[in-house]
Coordinates of C-alpha atoms and ligand atoms in Angstrom, one line a residue:
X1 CA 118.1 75.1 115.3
X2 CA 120.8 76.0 113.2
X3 CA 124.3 74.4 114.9
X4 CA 125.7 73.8 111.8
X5 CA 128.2 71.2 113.0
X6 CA 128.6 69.5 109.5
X7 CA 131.7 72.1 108.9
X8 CA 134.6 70.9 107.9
X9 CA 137.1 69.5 110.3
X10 CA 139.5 71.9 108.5
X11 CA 137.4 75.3 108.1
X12 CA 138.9 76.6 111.3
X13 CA 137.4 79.7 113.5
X14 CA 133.6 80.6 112.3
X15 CA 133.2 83.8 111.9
X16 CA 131.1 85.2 114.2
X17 CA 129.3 89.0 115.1
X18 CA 127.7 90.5 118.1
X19 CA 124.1 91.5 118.4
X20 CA 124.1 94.3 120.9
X21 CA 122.1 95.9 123.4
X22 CA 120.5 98.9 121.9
X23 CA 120.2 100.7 125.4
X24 CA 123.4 100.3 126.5
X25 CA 125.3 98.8 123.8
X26 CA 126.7 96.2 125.3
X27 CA 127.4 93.0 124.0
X28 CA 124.2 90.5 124.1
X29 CA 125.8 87.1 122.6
X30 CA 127.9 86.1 120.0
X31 CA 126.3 84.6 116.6
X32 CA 127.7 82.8 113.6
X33 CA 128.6 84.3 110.4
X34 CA 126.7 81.2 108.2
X35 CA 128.9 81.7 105.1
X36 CA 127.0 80.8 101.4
X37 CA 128.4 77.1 101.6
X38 CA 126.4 76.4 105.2
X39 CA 123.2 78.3 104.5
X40 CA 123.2 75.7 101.0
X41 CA 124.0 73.2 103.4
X42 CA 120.7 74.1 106.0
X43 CA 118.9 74.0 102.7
X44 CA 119.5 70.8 101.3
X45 CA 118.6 69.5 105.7
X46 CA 115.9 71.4 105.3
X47 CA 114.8 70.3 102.1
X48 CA 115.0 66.5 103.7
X49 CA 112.9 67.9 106.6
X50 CA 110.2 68.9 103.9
X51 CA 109.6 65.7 102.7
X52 CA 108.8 64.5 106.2
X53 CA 106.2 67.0 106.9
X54 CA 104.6 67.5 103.4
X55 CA 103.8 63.6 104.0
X56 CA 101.9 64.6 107.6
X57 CA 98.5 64.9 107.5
X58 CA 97.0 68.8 108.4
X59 CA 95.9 67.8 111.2
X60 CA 99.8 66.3 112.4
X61 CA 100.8 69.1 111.2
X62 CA 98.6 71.7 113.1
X63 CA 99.0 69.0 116.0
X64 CA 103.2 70.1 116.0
X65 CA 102.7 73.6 115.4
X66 CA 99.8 74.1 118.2
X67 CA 102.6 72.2 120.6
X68 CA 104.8 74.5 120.1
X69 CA 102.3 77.4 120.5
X70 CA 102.0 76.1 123.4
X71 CA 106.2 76.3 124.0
X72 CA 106.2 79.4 123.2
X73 CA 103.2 80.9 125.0
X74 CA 104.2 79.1 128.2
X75 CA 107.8 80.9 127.9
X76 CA 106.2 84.2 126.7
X77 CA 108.3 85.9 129.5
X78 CA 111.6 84.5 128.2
X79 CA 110.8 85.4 125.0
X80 CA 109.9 89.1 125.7
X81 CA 113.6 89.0 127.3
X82 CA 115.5 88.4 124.3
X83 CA 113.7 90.5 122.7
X84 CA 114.1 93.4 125.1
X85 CA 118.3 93.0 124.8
X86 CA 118.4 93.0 121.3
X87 CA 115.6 95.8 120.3
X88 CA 115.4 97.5 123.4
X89 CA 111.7 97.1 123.1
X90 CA 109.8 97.9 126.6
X91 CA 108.8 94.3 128.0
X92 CA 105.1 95.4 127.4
X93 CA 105.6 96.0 123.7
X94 CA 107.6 93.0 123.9
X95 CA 104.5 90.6 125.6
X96 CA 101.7 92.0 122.8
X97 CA 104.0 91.5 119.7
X98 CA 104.7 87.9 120.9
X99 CA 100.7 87.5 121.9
X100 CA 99.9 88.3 118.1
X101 CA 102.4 86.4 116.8
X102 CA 101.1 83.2 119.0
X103 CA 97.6 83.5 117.8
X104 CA 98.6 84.1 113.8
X105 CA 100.5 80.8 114.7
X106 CA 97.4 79.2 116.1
X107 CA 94.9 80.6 113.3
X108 CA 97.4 79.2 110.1
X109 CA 98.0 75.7 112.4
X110 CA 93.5 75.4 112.2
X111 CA 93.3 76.7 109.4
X112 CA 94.8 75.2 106.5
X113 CA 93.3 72.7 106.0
X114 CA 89.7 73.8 105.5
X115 CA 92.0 76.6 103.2
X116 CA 94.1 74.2 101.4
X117 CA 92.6 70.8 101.3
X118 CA 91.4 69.9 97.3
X119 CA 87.7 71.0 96.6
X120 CA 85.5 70.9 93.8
X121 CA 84.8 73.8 91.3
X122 CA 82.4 74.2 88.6
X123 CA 83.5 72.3 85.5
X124 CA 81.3 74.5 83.4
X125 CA 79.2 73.3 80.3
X126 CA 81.4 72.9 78.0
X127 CA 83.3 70.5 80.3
X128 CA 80.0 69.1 82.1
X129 CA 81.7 65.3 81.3
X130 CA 84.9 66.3 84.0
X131 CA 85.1 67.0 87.7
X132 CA 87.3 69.3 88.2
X133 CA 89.1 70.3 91.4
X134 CA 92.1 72.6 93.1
X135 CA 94.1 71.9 95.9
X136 CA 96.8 73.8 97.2
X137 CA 100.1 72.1 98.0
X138 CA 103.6 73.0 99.6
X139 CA 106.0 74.8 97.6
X140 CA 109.2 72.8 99.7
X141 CA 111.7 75.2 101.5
X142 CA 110.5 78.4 102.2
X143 CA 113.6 81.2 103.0
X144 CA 112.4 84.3 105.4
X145 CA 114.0 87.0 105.7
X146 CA 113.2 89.3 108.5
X147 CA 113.4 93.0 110.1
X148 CA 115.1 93.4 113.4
X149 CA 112.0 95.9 114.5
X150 CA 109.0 92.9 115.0
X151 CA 111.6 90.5 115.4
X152 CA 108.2 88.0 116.4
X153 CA 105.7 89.3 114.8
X154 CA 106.8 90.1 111.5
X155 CA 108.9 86.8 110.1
X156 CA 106.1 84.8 111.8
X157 CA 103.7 86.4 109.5
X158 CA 105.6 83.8 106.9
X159 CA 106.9 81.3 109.0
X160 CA 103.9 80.2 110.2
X161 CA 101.8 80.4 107.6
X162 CA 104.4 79.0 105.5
X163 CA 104.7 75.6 107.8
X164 CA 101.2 75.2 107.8
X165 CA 100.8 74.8 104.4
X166 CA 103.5 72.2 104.5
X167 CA 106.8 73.9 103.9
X168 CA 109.8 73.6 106.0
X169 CA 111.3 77.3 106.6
X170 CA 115.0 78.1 106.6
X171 CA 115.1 81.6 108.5
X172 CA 117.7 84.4 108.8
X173 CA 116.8 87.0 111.2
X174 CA 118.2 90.7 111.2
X175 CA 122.0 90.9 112.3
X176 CA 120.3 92.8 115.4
X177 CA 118.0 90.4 116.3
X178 CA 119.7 86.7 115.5
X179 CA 119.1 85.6 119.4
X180 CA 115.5 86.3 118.6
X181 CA 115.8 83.8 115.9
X182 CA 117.4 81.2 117.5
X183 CA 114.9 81.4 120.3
X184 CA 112.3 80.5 118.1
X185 CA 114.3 77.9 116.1
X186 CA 115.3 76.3 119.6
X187 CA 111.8 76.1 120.5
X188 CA 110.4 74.7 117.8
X189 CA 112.9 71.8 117.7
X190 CA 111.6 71.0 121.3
X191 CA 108.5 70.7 120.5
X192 CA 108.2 69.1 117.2
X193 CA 111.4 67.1 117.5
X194 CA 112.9 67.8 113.9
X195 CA 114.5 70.8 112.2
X196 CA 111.3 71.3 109.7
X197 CA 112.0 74.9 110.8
X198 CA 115.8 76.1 111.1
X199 CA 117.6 79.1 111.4
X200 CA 120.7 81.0 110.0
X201 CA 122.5 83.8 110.7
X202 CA 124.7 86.7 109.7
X203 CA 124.7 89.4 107.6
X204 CA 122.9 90.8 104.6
X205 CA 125.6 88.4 102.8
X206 CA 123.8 85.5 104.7
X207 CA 120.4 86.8 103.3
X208 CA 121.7 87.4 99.8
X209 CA 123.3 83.6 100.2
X210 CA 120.0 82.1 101.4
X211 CA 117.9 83.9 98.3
X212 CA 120.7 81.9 95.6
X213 CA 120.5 78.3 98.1
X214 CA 117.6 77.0 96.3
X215 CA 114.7 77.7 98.6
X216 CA 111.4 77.6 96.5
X217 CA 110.2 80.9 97.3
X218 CA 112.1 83.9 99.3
X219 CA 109.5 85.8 102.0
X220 CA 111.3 89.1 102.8
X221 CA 110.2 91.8 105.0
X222 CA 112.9 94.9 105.3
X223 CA 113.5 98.3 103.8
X224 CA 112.0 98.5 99.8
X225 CA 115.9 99.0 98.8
X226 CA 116.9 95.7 100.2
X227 CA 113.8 94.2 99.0
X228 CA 115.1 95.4 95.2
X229 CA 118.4 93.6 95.7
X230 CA 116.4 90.2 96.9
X231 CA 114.2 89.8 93.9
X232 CA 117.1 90.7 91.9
X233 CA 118.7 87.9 93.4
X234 CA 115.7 85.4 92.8
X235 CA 115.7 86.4 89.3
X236 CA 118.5 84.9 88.7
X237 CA 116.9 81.3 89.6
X238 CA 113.2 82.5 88.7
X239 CA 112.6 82.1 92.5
X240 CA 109.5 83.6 93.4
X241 CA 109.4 86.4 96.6
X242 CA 106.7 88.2 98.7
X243 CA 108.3 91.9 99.8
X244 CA 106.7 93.5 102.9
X245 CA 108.9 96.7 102.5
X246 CA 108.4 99.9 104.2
X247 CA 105.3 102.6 105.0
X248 CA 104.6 106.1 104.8
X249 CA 101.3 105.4 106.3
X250 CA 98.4 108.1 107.2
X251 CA 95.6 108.9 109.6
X252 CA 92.8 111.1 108.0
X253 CA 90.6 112.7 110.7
X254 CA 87.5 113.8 109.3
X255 CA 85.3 116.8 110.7
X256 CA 82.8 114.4 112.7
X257 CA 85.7 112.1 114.4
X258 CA 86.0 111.3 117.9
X259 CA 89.0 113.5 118.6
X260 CA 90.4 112.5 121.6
X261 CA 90.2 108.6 120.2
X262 CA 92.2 110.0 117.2
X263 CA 95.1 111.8 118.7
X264 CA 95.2 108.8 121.3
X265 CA 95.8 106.4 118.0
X266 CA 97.7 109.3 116.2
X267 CA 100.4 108.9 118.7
X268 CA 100.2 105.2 119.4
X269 CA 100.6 104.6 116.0
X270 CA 103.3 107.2 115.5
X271 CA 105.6 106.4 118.4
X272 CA 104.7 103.1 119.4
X273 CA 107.9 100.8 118.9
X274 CA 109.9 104.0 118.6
X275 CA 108.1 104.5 115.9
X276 CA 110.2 102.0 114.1
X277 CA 107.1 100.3 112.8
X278 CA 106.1 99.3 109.1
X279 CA 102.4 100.4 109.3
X280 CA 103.7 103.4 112.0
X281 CA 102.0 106.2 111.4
X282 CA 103.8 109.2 110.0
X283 CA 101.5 111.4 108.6
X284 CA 98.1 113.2 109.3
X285 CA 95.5 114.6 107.2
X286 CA 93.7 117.0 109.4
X287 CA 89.7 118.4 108.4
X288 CA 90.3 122.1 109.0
X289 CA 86.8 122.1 111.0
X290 CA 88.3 120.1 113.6
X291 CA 92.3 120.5 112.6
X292 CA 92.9 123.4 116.1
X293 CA 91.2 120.8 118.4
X294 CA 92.7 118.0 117.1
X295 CA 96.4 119.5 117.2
X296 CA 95.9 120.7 120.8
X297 CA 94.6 117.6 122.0
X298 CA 97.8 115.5 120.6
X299 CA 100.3 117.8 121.5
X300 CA 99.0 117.9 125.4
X301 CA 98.6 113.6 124.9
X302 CA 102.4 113.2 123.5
X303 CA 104.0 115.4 126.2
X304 CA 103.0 112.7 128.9
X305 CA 104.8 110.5 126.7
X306 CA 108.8 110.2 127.2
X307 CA 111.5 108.0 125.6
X308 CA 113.9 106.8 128.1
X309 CA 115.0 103.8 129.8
X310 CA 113.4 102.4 132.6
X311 CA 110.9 99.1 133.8
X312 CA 108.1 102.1 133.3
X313 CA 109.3 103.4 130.2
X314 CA 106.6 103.2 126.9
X315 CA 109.3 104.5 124.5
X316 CA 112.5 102.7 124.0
X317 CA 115.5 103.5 121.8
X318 CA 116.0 103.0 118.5
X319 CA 117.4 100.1 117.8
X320 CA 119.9 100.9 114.7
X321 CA 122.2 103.7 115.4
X322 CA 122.3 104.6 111.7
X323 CA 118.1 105.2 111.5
X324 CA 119.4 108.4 114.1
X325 CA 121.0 110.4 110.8
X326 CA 117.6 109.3 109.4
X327 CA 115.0 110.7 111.8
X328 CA 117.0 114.1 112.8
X329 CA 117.7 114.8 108.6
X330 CA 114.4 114.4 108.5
X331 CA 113.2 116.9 111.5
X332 CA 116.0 119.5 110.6
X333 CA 114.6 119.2 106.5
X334 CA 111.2 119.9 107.8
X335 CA 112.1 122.8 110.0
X336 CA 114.3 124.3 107.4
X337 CA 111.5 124.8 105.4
X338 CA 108.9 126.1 107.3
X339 CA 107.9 123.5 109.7
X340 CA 107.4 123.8 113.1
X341 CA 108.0 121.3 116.1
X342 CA 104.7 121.5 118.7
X343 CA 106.5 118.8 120.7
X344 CA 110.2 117.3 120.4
X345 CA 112.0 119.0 117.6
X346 CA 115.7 119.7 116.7
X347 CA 116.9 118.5 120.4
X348 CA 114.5 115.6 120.2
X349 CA 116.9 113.4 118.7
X350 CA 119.6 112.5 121.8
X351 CA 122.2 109.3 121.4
X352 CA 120.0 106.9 121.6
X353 CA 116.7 107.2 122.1
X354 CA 114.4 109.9 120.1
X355 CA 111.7 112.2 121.7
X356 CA 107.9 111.8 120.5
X357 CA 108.2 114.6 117.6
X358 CA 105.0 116.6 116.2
X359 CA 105.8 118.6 113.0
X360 CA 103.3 121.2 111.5
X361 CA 103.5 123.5 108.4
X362 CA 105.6 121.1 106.8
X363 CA 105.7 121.4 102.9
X364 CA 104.5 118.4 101.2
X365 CA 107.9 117.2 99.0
X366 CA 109.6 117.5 102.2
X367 CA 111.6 114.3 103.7
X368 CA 109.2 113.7 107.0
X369 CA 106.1 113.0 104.5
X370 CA 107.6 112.1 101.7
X371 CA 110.7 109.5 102.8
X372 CA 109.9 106.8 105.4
X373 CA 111.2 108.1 108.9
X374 CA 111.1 105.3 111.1
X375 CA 111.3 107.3 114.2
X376 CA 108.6 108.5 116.5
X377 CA 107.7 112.0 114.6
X378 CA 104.7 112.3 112.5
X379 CA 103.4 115.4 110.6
X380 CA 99.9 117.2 111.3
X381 CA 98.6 119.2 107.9
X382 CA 95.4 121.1 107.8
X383 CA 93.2 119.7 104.7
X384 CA 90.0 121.4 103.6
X385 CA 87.9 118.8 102.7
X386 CA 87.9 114.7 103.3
X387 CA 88.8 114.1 98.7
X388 CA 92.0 116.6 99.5
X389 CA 93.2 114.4 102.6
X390 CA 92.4 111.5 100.4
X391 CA 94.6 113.0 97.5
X392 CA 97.4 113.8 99.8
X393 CA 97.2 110.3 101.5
X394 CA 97.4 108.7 97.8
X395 CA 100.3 110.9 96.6
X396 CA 103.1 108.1 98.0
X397 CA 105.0 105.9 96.2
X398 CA 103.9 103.7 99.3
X399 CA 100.8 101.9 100.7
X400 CA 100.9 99.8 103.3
X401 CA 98.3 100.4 105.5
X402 CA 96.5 103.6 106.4
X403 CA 93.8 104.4 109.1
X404 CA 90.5 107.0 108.8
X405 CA 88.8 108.4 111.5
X406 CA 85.0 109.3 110.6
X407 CA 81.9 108.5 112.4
X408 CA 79.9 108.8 109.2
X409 CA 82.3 108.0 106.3
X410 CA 84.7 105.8 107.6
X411 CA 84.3 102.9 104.7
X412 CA 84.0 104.9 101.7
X413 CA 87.0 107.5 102.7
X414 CA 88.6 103.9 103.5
X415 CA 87.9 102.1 99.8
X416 CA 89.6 105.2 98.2
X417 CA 92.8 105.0 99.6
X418 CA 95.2 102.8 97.9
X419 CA 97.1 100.7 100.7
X420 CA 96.7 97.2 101.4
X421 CA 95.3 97.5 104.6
X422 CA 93.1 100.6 106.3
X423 CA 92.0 100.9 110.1
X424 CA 88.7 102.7 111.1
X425 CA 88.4 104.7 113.9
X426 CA 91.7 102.3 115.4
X427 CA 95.3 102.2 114.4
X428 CA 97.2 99.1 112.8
X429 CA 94.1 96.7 114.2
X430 CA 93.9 94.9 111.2
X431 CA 97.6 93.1 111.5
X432 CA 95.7 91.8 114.9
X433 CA 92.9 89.7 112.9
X434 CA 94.2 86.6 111.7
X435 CA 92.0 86.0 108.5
X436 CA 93.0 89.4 107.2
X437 CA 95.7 89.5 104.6
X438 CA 98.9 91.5 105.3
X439 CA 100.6 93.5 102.9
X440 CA 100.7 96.5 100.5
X441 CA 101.3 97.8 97.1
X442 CA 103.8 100.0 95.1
X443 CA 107.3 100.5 97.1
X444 CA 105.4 98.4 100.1
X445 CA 105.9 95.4 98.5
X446 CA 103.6 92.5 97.1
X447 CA 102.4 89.2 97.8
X448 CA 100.3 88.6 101.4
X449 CA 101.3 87.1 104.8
X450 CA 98.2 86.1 107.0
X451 CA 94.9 84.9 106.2
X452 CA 93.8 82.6 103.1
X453 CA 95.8 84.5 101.0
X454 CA 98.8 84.1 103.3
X455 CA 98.5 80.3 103.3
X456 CA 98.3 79.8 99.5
X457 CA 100.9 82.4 99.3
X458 CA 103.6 79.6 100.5
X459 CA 101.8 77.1 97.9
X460 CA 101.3 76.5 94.3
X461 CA 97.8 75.7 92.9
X462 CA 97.3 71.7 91.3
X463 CA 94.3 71.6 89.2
X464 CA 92.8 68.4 88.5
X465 CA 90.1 67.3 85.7
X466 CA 88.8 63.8 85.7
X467 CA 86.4 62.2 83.3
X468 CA 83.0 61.2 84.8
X469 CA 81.6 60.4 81.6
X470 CA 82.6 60.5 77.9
X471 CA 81.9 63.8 76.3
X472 CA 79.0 63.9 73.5
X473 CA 81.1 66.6 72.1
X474 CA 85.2 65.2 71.6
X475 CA 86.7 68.7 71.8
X476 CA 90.4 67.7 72.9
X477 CA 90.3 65.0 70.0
X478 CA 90.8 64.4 66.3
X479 CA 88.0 62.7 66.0
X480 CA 86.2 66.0 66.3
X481 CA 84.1 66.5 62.8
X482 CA 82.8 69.8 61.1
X483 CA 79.7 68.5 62.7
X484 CA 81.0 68.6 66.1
X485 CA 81.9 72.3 65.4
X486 CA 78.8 73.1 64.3
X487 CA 77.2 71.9 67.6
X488 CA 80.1 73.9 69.3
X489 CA 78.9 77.1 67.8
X490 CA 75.5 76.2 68.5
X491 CA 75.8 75.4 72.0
X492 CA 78.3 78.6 72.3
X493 CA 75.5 80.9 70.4
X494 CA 73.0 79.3 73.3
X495 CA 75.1 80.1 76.1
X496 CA 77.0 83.1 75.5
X497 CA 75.4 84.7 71.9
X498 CA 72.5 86.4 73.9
X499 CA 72.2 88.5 77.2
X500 CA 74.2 86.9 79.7
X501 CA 72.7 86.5 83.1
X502 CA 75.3 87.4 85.4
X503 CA 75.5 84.4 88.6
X504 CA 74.7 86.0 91.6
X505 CA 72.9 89.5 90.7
X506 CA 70.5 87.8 88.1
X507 CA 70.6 91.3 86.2
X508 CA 70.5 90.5 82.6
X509 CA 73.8 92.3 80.4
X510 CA 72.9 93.4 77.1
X511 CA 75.5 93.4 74.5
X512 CA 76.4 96.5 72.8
X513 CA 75.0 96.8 69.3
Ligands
NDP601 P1 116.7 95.8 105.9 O1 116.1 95.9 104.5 O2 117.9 96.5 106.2 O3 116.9 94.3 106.3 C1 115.9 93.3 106.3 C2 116.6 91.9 106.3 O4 117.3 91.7 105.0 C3 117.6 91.7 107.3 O5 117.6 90.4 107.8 C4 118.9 92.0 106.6 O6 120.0 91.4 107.2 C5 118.6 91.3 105.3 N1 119.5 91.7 104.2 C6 120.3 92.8 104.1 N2 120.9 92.8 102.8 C7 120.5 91.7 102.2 C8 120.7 91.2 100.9 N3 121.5 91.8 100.0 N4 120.1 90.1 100.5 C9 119.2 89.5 101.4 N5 118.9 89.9 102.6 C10 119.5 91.0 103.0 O7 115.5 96.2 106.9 P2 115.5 96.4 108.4 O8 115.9 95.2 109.1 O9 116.2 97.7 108.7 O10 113.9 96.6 108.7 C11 113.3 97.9 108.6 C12 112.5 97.9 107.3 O11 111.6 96.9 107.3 C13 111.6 99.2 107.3 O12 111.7 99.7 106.0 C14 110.2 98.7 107.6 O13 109.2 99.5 107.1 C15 110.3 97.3 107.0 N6 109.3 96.5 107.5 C16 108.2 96.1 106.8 C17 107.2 95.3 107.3 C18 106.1 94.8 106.5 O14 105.4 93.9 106.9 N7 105.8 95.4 105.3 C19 107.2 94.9 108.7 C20 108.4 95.3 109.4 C21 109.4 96.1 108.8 P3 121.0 92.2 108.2 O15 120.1 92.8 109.2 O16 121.8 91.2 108.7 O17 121.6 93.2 107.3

């Protein structure tokens, strides 16, 4: 982990913060400010460390990381602690965040090298002398940047993916979550035995510090504002980043959905976490067939539900103070103009935790649908047909994930929306399948965590060519004659000048005349 005990005899005092609990605000531990000069410093150990594990084999590699799988898992109780006193999270949220992030780690640790490994490709006619080949290889020192809300789940979405491809990882987790952090850092050092993954902490100036240290690519996940100010720092170097930024996500609920199943995933999604989740949903396109039903069987679902502290609780707090002035703008905007709480409302929002919240009525350019709220309130609008919810849905600057609920149309209302990711008939399942990619587009961010594409998102492509034969044609030569040309054009005419047959349909393409 991240002791950086190579300051200088003479630096005197580090500057350290608190992370607090969110429930009661006490202090939880103190942390170490890493200033810019340190967080180069854990950059240039971890670039060492890279060297080390780039030379493993996959399998070493997957060896370490499944060991400390196995750490963590084993100590899933300690974990969902730590987590509780920084984010206030109810253990049980706590427990299936950690169980997700275990079996990302276990799906990147198996699967990178059947992902990664070099393999053949077509060389094509033209090149019919070369083998050709791509393999995907370790960028060096990956920096993450992390949220404090998943304070598992989220980071590991890179981290792990990231060291399986054959990065080391320098991390620095949220200012409210650094114990979190360190847990895993601590871990990890137990059971692989070198600092391949490390950890700093701090501020946002410790982020900013660790996006100008040199790392080979930045993986952020945070608000879309922060995310602006990263890659603005990584221009500077031409250091590539993946954002995960923020949601605005919504559930449309078509006329032939199973309503009860819908409201039940309306208000998970909505208020799980405190509704301080990424893909949370926060908006609802209702079919006016069913819209009544739908809104009756919600509101009598979220008032069983209560935010408050307690080993039975299912709502905790909100973690950030500041996201409070967030959530009740937001509800008081919405009511202002013609909105109406069903459940929670203007008194909703108390010191520090928030009341599940269902807003109807309210206009469209209003905050609550338009602004990411982050809290758990979600708004219900009547839609008359399944392209109007679609339209609405679409008319974001965001799109992250989404979720449809539809016995008969589920997958096509699903291809229309444009989010990265879309649940049917469930809410947020797809950050649970490993091989899925994770991420969205517009003010969500870009780039993908997970799956194949979050492996080779953490590595850069090496093409290879190799000569099996000599070429009857010398293309890349200036021995090439007019007569080579000539057969070129011929061979070009042959293979291209006619219909093309396209590879797997076999339909013939006729050229325009
Ligand atoms: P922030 O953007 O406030 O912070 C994210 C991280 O960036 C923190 O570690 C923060 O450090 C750090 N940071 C702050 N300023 C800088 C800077 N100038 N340079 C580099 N790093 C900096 O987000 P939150 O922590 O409040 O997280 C909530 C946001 O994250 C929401 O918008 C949510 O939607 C989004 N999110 C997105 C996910 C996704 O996968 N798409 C998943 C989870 C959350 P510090 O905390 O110390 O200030």
């Amino acid at each position: 982990m991240t002791t950086l005990d190579d300051r200088p005899a003479d630096a005197g005092p580090a500057a350290t913060f608190d992370s607090l609990n969110p429930i009661t605000g006490d202090v939880v531990a103190a942390h170490p400010v890493h200033s810019e000069e340190e967080v180069r410093a854990a950059v240039a150990r971890a670039r060492e460390e890279a060297v080390w594990w780039a030379a493993l084999s996959f399998d070493e590699r997957a060896e370490h990381l499944l060991r400390w799988k196995g750490v963590i898992t084993r100590r899933l109780a300690q974990l969902a602690e730590q987590m509780h006193l920084e984010t206030g999270k109810p253990d049980g949220d706590a427990l299936l965040e950690a169980a997700l992030a275990i079996d990302h780690l276990d799906w990147a640790a198996k699967h990178a090298e059947k992902l990664l490994k070099r393999r053949k490709v077509s060389s094509g006619l033209l090149m019919v002398n070369q083998s050709a080949s791509v393999a995907y290889k370790p960028l060096g020192v990956v920096g993450v940047i992390g949220p404090w809300n998943y304070p598992v789940f989220t980071p590991m979405g890179s981290i792990a993916y990231a060291l399986a491809a054959g990065n080391a990882v320098v991390f620095k987790p949220s200012e409210y979550t650094p114990g979190v952090g360190e847990w895993l850092a601590r871990t990890f050092l137990e059971a692989v035995g070198r600092p391949v993954f490390s950890v700093v902490t701090g501020l946002g100036e410790t982020g900013a510090a660790l996006c100008r240290a040199g790392v080979d690519k930045v993986a952020f996940t945070g608000s879309t504002a922060t995310g602006k100010r990263v890659m603005a720092a990584c221009a500077e170097t031409l250091t590539p980043v993946v954002i995960e930024a923020g949601g605005k996500d919504a559930v449309i609920v078509d006329h032939d959905a199973d309503l009860e199943a819908a409201a039940d995933a309306v208000l998970w999604g909505a208020c799980a976490n405190a509704g301080q989740t990424c893909t949370g949903v926060e908006r609802v396109y209702v079919h006016e067939k069913v819209y009544d039903a739908f809104v009756a069987e919600l509101v009598s679902q979220a008032e069983q539900v209560r935010a408050h502290d307690g080993p039975d609780t299912q709502l905790g707090p909100i973690t950030m103070p500041k996201q409070m002035d967030v959530i009740r703008a937001h509800i008081d905007d919405a009511l202002a103009r013609g909105g109406r709480a069903l459940v929670g409302g203007k008194d909703a929002v108390g010191e520090r935790f928030v009341q599940p919240t269902i807003l109807v009525d309210v206009p469209e350019d209003s905050l609550a649908v338009c602004e990411e709220t982050f809290g758990p309130t979600v708004t219900v609008a009547r839609v008359g047909t399944v392209e109007e919810a679609v339209r609405r849905t679409n008319a974001t600057s965001y799109g992250l994930g989404s979720t449809v609920f539809s016995k008969a149309r589920g997958m096509e209302i699903a291809e229309r929306i444009r989010s990265g990711m879309t649940a049917i008939n469930g809410v947020i399942t797809f950050a649970g399948v490993p091989a899925l990619p994770f991420g969205g587009v517009g003010d969500s961010g870009f780039g993908r965590i997970h799956g194949e594409d979050g492996l080779k998102e953490f590595t850069y492509a090496k093409a290879i060519t190799q000569q099996r034969f000599k070429a009857a044609l010398p293309l890349t030569s200036f021995k090439r004659t007019d007569k080579h040309e000539q057969q070129l054009v011929s061979l070009l005419t042959m293979l291209h000048g006619r219909g093309t047959t396209l590879p797997k349909l076999g339909k013939p393409v006729r050229r325009a005349r």
